Tab-separated table of C-alpha atoms in Angstrom:
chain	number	residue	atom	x	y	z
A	1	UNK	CA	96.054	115.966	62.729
A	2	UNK	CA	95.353	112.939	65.154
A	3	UNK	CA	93.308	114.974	67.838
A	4	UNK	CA	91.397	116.253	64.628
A	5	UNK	CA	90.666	112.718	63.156
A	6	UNK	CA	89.861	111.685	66.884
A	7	UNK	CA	87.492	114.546	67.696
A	8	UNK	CA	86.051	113.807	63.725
A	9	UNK	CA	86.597	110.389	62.186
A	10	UNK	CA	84.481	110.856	59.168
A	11	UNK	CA	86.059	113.812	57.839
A	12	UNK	CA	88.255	113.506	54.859
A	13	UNK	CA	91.485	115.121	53.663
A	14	UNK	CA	89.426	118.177	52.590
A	15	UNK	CA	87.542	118.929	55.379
A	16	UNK	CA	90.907	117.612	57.600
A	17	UNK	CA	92.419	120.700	55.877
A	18	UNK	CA	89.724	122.985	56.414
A	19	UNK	CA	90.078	122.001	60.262
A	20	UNK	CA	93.964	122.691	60.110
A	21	UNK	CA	93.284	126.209	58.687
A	22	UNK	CA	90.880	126.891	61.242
A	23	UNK	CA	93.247	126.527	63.866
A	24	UNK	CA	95.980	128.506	61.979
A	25	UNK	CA	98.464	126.057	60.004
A	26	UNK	CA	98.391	126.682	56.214
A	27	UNK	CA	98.733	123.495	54.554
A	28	UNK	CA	98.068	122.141	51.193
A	29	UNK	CA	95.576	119.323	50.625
A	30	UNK	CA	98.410	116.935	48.800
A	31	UNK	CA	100.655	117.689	51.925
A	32	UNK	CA	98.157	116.409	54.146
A	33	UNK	CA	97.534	113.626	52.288
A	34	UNK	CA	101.068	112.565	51.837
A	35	UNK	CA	101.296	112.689	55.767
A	36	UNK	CA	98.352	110.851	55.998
A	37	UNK	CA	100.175	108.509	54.152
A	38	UNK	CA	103.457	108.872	55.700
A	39	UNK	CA	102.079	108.257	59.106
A	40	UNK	CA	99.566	105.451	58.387
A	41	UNK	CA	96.630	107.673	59.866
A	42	UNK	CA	93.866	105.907	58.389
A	43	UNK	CA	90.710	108.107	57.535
A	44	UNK	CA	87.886	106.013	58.885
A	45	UNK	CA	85.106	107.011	56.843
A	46	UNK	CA	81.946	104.932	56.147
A	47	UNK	CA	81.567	104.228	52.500
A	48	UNK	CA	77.407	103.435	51.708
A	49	UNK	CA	76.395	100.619	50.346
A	50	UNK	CA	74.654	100.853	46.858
A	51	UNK	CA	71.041	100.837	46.175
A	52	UNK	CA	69.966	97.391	45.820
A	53	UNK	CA	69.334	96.656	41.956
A	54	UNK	CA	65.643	95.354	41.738
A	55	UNK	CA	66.329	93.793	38.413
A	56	UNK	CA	68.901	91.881	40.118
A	57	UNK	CA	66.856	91.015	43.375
A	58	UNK	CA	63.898	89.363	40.965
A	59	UNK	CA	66.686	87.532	38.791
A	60	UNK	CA	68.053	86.096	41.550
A	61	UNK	CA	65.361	85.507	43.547
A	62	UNK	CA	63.567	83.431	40.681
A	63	UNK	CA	66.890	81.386	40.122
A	64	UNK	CA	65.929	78.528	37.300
A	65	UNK	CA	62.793	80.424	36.512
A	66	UNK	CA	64.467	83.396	34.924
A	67	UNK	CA	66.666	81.368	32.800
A	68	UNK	CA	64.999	81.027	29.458
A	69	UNK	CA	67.845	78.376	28.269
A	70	UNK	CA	67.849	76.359	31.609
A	71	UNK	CA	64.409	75.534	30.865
A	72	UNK	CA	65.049	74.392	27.747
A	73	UNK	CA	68.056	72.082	28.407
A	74	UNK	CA	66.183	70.515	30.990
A	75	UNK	CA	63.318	69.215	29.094
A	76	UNK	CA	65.595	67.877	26.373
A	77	UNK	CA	68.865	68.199	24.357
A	78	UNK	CA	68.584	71.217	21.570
A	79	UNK	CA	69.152	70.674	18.458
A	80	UNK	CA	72.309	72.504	16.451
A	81	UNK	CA	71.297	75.999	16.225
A	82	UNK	CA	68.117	75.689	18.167
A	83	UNK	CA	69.533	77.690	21.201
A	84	UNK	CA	72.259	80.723	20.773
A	85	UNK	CA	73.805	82.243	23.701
A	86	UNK	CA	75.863	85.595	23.504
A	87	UNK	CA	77.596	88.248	25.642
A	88	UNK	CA	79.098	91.501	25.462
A	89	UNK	CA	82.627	91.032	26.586
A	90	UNK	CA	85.183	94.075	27.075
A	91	UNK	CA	88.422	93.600	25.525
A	92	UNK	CA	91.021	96.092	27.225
A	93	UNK	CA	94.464	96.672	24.640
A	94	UNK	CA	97.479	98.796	24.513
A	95	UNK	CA	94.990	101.345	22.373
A	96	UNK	CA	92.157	101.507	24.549
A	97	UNK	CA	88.720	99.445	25.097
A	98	UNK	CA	86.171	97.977	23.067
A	99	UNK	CA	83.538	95.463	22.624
A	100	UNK	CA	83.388	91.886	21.682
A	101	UNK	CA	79.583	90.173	20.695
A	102	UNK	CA	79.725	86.684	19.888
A	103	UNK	CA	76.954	84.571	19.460
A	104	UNK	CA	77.744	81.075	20.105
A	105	UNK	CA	75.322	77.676	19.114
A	106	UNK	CA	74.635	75.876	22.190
A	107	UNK	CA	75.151	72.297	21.533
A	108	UNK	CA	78.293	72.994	18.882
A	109	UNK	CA	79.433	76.070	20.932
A	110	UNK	CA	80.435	77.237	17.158
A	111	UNK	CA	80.207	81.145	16.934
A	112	UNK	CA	78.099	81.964	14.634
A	113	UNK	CA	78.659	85.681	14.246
A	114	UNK	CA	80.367	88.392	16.062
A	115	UNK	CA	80.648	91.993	16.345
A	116	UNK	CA	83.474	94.275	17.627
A	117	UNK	CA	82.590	97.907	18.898
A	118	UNK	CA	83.407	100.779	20.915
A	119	UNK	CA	80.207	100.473	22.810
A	120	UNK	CA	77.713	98.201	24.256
A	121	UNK	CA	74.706	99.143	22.433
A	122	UNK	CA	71.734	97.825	20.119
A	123	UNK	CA	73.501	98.345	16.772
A	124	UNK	CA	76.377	96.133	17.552
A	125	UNK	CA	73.930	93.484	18.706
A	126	UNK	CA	71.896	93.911	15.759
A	127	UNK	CA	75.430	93.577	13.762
A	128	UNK	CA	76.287	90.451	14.938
C-alpha cells in the first residue's frame, strides 16, 4: 500500500483498492481503510476550493454600502419600530432540526413576531 500511495498520491481508498487487485491481493475497501487508519498512511489528496460566490464577492466588496440599516443608523437614531432586523436561525433538538424567524425592533431589540418551521422558505417569513 505505501509504494502504491507513493507511485499515486491522489488516489483514494477506492482506486487504492482497485490498484491492490491489480496486482493480485483481494481486499475489501473497509479493510483498506481500517489499515489506512491503523498505520497512519495519510491519503494526500487535494480537496478544490469552491466556486467563489459572486453575491458574496459584491456584498463584501461594497462593505457599508450594502447595508441598508448601517446607513440608516448613521444618519440618525431610529425611532421604535422604524427599523426591524430578522434572521433565520437553525435550532438543532433531540427530534431533529427546524427553523427559528424572529423579527426584532432595532432600538428596543423587542421581537415583534416569530415563526418556527421545518424549512427556510418564503411562507415562514411571510408568517412571522
Amino acid at each position: 500500500m505505501e509504494a502504491i500511495l507513493r507511485e499515486h498520491p491522489e488516489y483514494g481508498y477506492r482506486r487504492l483498492e482497485a490498484e491492490l487487485r491489480r496486482r493480485g491481493m483481494v481486499v475489501n475497501g473497509k479493510r483498506v481503510r481500517r489499515l489506512l487508519h491503523t498505520f497512519e498512511l495519510s491519503l494526500t489528496r487535494k480537496v478544490r476550493k469552491p466556486k467563489p460566490n459572486p453575491l458574496l464577492e459584491t456584498v463584501v466588496l461594497a462593505k457599508e454600502r450594502a447595508n441598508l440599516a448601517f446607513g440608516l443608523l448613521s444618519e440618525r437614531e431610529p425611532a421604535a419600530f422604524e427599523v426591524l432586523t430578522t434572521d433565520f436561525t437553525q435550532l438543532v433538538d433531540g427530534g431533529g432540526k427546524v427553523w427559528f424567524l424572529p423579527i426584532l425592533d432595532h432600538r428596543t431589540r423587542m421581537v415583534i413576531g416569530y415563526a418556527i418551521s421545518f424549512s427556510p422558505d418564503v411562507r415562514t417569513a411571510l408568517q412571522a
